[in-house]
Short mmCIF file of C-alpha atoms in Angstrom, two decimals:
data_model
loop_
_atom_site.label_atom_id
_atom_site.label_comp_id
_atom_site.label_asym_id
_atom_site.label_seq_id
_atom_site.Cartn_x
_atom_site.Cartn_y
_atom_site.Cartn_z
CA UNK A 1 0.00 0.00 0.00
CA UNK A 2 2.94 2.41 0.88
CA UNK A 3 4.55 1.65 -2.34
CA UNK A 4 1.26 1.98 -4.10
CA UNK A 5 0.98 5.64 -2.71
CA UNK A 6 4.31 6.45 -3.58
CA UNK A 7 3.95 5.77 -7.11
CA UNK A 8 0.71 7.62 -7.07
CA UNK A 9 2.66 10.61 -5.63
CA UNK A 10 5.53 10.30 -7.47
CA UNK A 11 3.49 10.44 -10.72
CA UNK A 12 1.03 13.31 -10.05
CA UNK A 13 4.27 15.18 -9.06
CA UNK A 14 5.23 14.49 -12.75
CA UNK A 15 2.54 15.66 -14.00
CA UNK A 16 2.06 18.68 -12.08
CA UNK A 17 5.55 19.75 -12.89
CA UNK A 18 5.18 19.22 -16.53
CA UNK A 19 2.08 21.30 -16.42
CA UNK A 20 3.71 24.03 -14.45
CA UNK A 21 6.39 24.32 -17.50
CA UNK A 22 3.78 25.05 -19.41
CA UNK A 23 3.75 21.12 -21.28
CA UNK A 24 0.33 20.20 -20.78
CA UNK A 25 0.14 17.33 -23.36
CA UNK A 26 3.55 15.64 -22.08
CA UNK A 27 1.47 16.05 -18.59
CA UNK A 28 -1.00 14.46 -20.45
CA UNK A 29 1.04 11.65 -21.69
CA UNK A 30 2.12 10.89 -18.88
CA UNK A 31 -1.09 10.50 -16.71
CA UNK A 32 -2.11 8.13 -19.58
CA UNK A 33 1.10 5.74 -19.05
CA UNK A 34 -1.06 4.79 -16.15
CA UNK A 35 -4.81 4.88 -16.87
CA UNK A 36 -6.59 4.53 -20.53
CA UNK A 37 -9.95 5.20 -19.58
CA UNK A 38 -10.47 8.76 -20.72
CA UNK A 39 -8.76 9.28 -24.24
CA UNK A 40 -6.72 12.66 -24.65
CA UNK A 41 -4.89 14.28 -27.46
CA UNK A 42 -1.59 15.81 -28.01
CA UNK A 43 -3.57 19.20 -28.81
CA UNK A 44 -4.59 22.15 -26.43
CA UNK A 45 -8.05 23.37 -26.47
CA UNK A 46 -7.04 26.50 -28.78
CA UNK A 47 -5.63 23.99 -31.40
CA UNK A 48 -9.15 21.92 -31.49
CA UNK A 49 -11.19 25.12 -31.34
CA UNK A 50 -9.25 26.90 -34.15
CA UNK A 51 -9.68 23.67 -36.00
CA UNK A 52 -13.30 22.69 -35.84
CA UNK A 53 -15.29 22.83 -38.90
CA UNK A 54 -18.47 24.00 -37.43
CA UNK A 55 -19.49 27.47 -36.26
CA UNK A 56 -16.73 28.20 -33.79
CA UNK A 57 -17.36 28.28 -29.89
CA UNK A 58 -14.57 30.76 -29.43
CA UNK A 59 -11.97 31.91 -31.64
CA UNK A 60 -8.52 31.64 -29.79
CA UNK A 61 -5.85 34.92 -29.98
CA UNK A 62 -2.94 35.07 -31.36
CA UNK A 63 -1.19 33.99 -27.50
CA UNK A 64 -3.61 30.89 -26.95
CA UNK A 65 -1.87 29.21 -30.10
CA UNK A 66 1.56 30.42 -29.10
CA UNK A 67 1.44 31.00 -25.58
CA UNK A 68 5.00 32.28 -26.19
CA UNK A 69 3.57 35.42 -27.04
CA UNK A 70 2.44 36.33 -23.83
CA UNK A 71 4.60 34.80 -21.40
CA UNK A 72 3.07 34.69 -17.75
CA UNK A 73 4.67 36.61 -14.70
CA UNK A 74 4.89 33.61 -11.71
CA UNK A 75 5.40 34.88 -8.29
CA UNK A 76 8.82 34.81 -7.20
CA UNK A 77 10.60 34.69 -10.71
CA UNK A 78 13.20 36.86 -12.09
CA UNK A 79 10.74 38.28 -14.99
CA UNK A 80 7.75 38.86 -11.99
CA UNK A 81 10.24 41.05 -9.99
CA UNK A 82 11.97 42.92 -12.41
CA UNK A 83 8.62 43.98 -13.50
CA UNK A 84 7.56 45.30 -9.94
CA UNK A 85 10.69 47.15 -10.30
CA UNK A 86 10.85 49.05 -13.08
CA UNK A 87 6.94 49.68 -12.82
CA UNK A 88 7.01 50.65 -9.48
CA UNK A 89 10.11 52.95 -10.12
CA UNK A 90 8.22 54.82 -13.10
CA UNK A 91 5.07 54.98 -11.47
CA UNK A 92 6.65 56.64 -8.21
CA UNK A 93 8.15 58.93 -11.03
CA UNK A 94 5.39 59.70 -12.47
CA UNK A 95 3.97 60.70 -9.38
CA UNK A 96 6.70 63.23 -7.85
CA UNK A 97 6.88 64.88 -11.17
CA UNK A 98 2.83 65.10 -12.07
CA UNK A 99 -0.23 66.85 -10.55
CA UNK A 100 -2.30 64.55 -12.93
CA UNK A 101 -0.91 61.51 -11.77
CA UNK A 102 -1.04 62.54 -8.24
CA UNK A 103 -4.68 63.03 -8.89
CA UNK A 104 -5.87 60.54 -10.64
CA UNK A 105 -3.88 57.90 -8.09
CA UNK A 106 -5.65 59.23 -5.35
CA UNK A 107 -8.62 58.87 -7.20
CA UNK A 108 -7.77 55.09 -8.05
CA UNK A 109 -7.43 54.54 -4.05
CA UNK A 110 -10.20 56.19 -3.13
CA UNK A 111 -13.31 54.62 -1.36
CA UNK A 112 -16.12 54.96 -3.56
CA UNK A 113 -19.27 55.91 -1.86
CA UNK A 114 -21.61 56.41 -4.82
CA UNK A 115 -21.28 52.70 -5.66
CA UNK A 116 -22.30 49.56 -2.96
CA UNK A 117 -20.70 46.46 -2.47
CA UNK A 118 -22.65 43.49 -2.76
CA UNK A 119 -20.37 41.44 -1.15
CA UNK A 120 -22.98 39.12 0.41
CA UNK A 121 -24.00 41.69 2.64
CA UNK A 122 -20.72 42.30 4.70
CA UNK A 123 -21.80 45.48 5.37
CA UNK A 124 -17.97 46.88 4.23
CA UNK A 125 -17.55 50.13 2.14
CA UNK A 126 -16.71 49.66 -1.37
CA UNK A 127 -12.89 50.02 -1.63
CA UNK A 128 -11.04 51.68 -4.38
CA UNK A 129 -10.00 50.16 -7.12
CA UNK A 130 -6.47 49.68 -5.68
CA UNK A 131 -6.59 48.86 -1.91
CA UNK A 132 -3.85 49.97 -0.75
CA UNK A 133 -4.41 48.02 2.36
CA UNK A 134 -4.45 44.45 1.02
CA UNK A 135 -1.65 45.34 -1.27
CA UNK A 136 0.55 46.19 1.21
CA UNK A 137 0.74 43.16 2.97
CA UNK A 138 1.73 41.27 -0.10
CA UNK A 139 5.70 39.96 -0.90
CA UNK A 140 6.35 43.16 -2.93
CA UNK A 141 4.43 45.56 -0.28
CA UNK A 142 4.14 49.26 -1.55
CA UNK A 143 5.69 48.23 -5.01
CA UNK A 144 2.88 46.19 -5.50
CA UNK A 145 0.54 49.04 -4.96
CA UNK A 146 3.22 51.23 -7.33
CA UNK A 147 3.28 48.81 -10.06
CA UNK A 148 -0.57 47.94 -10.44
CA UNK A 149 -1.47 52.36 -10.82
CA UNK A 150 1.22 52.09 -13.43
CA UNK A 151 -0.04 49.06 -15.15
CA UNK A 152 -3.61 50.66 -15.41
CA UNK A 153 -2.46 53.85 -16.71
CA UNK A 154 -1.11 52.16 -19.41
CA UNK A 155 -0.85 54.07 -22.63
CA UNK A 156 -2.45 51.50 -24.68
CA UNK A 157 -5.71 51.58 -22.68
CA UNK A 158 -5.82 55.55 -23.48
CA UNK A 159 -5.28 54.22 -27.68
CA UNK A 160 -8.31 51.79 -27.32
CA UNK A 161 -10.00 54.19 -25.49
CA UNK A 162 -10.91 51.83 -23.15
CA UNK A 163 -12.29 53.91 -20.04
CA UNK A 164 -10.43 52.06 -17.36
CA UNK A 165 -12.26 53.53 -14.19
CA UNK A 166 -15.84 51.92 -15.63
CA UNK A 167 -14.98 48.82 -17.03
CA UNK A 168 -12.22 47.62 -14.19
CA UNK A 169 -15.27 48.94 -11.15
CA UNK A 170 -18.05 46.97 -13.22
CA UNK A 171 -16.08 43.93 -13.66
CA UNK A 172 -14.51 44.33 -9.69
CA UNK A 173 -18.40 44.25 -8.83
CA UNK A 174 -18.99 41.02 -11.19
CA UNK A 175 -16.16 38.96 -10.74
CA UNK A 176 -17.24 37.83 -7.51
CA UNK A 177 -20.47 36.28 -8.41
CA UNK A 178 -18.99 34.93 -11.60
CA UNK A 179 -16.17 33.57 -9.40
CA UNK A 180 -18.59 31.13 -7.18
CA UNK A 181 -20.41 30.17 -10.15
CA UNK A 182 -17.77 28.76 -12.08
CA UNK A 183 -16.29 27.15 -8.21
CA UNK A 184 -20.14 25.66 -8.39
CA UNK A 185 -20.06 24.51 -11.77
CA UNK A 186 -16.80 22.85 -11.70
CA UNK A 187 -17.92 21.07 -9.02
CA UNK A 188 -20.56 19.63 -10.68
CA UNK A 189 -18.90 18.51 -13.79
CA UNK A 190 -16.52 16.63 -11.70
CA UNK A 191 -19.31 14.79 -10.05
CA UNK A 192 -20.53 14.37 -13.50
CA UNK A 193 -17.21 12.52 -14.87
CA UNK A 194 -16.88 10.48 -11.90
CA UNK A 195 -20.60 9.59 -12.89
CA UNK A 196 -19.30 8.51 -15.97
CA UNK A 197 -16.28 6.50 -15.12
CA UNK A 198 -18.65 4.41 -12.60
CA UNK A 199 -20.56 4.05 -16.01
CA UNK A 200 -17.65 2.98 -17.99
CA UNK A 201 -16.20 0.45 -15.35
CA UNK A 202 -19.45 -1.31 -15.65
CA UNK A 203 -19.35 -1.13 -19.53
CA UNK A 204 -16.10 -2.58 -19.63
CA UNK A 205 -16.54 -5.18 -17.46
CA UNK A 206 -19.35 -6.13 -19.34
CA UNK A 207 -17.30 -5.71 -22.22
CA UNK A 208 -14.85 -7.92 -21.03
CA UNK A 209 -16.91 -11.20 -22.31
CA UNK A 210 -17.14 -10.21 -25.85
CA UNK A 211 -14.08 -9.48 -28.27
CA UNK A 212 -13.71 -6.19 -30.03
CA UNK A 213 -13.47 -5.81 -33.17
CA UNK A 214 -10.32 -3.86 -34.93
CA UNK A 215 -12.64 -1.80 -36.25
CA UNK A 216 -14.29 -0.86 -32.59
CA UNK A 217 -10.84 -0.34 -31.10
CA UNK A 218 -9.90 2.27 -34.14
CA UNK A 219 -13.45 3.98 -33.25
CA UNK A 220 -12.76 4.24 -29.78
CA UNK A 221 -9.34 5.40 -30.11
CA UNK A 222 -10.81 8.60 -32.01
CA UNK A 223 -13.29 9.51 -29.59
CA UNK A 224 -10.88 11.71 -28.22
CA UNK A 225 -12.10 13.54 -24.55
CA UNK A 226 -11.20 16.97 -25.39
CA UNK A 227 -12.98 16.59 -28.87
CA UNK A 228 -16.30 14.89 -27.40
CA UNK A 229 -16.46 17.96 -24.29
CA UNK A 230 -16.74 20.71 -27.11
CA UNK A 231 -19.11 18.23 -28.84
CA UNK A 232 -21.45 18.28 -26.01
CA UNK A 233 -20.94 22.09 -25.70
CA UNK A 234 -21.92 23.06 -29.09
CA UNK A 235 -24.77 20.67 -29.30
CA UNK A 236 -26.34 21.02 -25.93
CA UNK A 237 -26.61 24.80 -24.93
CA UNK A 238 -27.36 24.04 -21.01
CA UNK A 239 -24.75 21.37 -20.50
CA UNK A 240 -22.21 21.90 -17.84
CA UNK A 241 -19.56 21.56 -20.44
CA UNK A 242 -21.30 24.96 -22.86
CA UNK A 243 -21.31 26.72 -18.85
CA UNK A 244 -17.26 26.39 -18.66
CA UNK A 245 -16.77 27.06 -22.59
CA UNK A 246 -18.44 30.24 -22.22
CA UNK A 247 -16.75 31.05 -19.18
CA UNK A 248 -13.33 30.00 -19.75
CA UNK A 249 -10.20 31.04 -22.34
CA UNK A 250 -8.53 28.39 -23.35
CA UNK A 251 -6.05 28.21 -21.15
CA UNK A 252 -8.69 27.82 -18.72
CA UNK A 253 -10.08 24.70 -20.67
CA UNK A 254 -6.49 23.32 -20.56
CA UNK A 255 -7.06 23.17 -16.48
CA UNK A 256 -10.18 21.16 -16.75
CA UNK A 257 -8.87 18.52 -18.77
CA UNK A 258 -5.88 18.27 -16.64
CA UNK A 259 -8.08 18.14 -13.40
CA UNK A 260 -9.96 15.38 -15.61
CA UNK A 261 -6.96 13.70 -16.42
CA UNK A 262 -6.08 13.80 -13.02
CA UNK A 263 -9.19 12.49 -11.18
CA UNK A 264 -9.28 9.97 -13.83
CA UNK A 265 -5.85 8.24 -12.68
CA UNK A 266 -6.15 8.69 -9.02
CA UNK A 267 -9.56 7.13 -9.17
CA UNK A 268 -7.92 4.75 -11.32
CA UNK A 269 -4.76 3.77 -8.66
CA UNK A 270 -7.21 3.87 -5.95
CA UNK A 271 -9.30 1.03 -7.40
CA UNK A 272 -6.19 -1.04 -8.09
CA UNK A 273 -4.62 -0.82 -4.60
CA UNK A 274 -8.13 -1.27 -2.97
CA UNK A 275 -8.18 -4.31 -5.45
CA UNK A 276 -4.32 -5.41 -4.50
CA UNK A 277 -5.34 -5.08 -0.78
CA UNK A 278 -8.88 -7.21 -0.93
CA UNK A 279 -10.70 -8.50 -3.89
CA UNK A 280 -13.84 -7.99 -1.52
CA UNK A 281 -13.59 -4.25 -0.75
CA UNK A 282 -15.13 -1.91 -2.35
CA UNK A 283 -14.18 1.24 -4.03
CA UNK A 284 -15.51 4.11 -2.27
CA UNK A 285 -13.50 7.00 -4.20
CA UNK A 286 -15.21 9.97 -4.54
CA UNK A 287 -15.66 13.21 -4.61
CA UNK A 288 -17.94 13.71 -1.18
CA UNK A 289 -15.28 16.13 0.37
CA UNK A 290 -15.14 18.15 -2.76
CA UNK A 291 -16.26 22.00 -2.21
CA UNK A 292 -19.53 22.71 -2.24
CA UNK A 293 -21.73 26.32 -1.54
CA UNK A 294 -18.64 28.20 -2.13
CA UNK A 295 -18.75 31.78 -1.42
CA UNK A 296 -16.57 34.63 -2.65
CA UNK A 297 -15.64 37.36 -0.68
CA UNK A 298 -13.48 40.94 -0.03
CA UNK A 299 -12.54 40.27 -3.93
CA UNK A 300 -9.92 43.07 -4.30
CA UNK A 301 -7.58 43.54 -7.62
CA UNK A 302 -4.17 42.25 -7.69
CA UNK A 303 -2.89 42.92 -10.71
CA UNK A 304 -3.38 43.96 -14.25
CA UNK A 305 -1.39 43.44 -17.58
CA UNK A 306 -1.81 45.06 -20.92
CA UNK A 307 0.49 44.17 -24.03
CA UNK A 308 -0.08 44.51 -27.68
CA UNK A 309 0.50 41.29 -29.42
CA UNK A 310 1.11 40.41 -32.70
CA UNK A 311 0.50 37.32 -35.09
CA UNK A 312 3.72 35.36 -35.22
CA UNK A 313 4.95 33.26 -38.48
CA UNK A 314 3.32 30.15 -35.96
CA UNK A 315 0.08 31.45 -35.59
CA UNK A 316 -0.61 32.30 -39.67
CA UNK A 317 0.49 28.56 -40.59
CA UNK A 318 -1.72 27.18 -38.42
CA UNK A 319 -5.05 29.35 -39.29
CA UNK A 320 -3.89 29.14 -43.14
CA UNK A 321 -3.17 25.27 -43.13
CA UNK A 322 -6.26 24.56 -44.78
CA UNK A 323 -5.34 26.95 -47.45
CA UNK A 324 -2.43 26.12 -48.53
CA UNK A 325 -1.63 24.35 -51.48
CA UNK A 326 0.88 21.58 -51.26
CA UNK A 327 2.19 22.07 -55.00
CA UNK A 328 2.02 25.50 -54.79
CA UNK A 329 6.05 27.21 -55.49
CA UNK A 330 7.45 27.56 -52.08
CA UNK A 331 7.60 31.92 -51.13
CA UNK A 332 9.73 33.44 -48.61
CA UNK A 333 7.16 34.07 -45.53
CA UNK A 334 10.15 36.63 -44.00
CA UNK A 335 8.89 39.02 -46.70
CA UNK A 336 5.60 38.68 -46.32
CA UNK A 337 3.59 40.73 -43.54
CA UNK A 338 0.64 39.03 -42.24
CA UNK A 339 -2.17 39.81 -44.41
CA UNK A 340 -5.72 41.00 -42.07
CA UNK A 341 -3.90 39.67 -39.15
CA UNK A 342 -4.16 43.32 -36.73
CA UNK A 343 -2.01 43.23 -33.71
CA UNK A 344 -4.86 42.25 -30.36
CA UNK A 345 -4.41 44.46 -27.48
CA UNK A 346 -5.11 42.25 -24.63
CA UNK A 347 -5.65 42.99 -20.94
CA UNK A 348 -5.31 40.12 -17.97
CA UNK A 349 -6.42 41.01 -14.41
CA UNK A 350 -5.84 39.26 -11.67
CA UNK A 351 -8.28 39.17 -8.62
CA UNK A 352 -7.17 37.76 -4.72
CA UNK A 353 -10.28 36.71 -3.08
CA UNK A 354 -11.42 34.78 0.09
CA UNK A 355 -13.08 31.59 -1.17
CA UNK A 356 -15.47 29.79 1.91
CA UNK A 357 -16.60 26.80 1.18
CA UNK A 358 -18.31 23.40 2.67
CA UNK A 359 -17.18 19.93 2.43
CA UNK A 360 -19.38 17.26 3.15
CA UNK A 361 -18.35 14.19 5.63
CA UNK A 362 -18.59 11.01 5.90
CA UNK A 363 -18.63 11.19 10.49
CA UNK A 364 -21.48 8.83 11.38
CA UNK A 365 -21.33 10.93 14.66
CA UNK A 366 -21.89 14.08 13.94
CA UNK A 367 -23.02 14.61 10.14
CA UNK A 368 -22.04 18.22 9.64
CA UNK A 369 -20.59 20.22 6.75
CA UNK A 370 -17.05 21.35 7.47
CA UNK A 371 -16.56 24.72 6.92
CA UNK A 372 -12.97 25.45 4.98
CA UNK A 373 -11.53 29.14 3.88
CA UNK A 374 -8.67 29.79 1.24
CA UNK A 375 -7.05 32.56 -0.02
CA UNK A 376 -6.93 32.76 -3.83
CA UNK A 377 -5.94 34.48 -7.17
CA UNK A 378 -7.97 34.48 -10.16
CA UNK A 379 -6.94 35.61 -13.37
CA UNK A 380 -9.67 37.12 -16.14
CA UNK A 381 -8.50 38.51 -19.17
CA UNK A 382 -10.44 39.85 -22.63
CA UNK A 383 -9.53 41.69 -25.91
CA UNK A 384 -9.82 45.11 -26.17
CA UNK A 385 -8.98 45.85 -29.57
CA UNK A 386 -9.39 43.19 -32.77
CA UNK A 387 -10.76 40.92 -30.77
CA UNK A 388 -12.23 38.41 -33.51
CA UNK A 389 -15.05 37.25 -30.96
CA UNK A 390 -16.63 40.30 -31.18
CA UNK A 391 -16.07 43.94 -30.26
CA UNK A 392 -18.34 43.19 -26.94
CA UNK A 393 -16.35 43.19 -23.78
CA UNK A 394 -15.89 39.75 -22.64
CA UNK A 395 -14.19 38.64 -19.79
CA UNK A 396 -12.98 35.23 -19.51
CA UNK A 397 -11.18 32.90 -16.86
CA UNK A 398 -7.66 32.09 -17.54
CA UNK A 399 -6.30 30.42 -14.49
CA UNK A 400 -7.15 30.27 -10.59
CA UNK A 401 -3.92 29.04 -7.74
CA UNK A 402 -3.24 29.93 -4.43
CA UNK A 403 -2.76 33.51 -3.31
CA UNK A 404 1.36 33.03 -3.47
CA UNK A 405 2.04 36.54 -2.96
CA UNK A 406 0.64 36.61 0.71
CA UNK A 407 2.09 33.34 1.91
CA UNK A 408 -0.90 31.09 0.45
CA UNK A 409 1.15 27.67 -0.93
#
């Protein structure tokens, strides 16, 4: 049993570490070494939504098929602090040597009566839009406060004419309900695909009596996961699996599959070792403890990011594959600037809220919910200019982890 959970460990270590590089498909390929129940494929969710042949769910930017184009700022890396230092540097700058900026930073930190906060009733004032309170007790203290006013007075906001008091107060004031719902709905679609692999063990051990076919075995082996979720979300508009495509970028989607992947295999190695242990014993892994009634509160903006990006050389072959000619006379693509492909101004916030939540229990004793709190960051992030979904504002959820600033591993 020890050895059992070691391996178990050992793998989802693996996997986690390939996904934190970045590699989701070799973390992929590696949760499959040890479980073949759910099918994945080598491509990301922008790869199978820019290649669908029906009406498109969401068209992915030019950074969702080369994330290299936008390269994210961990906590504690080289690239995270050198940005809180130069921003925070200019933006104290900016300050000494402007009235404007004086004003219009005091006007970012100010409470803001006219406006309430619908935080569940708490009964708090509504904050500014940078609280300087919270921000100060993160790991880059006042710089942290420094660098997000210089971040939002960005001058490529001012060239999209994107009014950046409105938009960031509306979506401070939505973020928190949309945060619980998509805690609530996640929840549910993982009870829903441990639903399904409680159908499938009984479908393969009934399976188990009659050969397959070659020509069953090819089927199968296309009925790829990823390809079969956007399936259901295109087809079926109130499915749990439409909820997250709506509510999720890409990278976002990435996450669920992973989480999939990963429930799949420990579910998996927990059936085997129960097995290994005694034939006799049932299986009873589940997802009881998993969160339930979660509740967001004191959401308060932690950072924000703004960057013009442009199509790369990557990004045209793939959208033109289908295009191309294969005896067409080969052309130099260095002299050739990308034809209707406008450089996307993108924006990326990221929110630290207090998530409370309820697990259930299993205590014959006393059958009570447990009560849990965590301190988290959530990252939204839309397209303010060329955005091919649309010209409406749309936020969409990225990524969520633990609040690694303030201490939260």
């Amino acid at each position: 049993m020890q050895r059992s959970r070691l391996i178990l460990q050992n793998a989802a270590s693996k996997a986690a570490a390939a996904k934190a590089a970045g590699e989701s498909a070799a973390a992929v390929n590696h949760l499959l070494g040890f479980h073949d129940k759910l099918s994945f494929d080598e491509k990301t969710a922008a790869q199978i939504l820019s290649s669908r042949n029906s009406p498109p769910l969401y068209k992915p930017l030019y950074h969702h098929l080369d994330p290299m184009l936008l390269k994210p700022r961990e906590p504690g890396s080289f690239s995270y602090l050198l940005h809180h230092l130069q921003s925070s540097l200019s933006g104290f700058y900016s300050i000494c040597t402007s009235q404007q900026s004086r004003d219009e930073f005091l006007h970012l930190t100010a409470r803001n009566d006219d406006d309430r906060n619908d935080n569940h009733g708490d009964g708090e004032d509504n904050t500014g839009i940078i609280n300087t309170f919270v921000l100060n007790q993160s790991d880059m203290g006042f710089m942290k406060v420094m660098t997000l006013y210089q971040d939002l007075s960005s001058p490529l906001l001012e060239e999209t004419n994107f009014d950046t008091e409105t938009e960031v107060r509306q979506f401070l004031t939505g973020c928190s309900f949309a945060l619980e719902q998509f805690h609530t709905i996640q929840a549910d679609y993982l009870k829903d695909l441990e639903a399904a692999l409680d159908t499938l063990d009984t479908s393969e051990n009934e399976a188990e009596e009659e050969p397959n076919t070659e020509e069953d075995t090819e089927e199968e082996k296309e009925k790829q996961f990823q390809y079969k979720f956007f399936d259901i979300a295109e087809s079926d508009p109130e499915s749990t699996e439409s909820a997250l495509t709506s509510m999720l970028s890409p990278e976002g989607l990435d996450r669920i599959f992973f989480d999939s992947a990963m429930y799949s295999f420990v579910k998996n190695m927990s059936g085997q070792m129960v097995e290994g242990a005694d034939s006799t014993t049932e299986n009873h892994t589940s997802l009881a403890e998993l969160p339930s009634d979660p509740k967001v509160m004191h959401a308060c903006l932690l950072s924000a990011r703004v960057e013009e990006i442009e199509a790369s050389g990557k990004n045209n072959d793939r959208h033109n594959a289908e295009d191309k000619d294969p005896d067409a006379p080969l052309e130099d693509e260095s002299l050739q600037p990308f034809a209707d492909r406008k450089a996307q101004t993108v924006l990326q916030l990221e929110v630290l809220y207090d998530l409370e939540f309820l697990t259930n229990t299993d205590d014959s004793k006393n059958n009570k919910n447990k009560s849990f709190k965590s301190v988290n960051v959530a990252k939204f992030e839309t397209c303010i200019n060329n955005n091919p979904n649309g010209d409406e504002l749309q936020w969409r959820l990225c990524s969520w982890r633990p609040a690694k600033e303030f201490g939260h591993l």
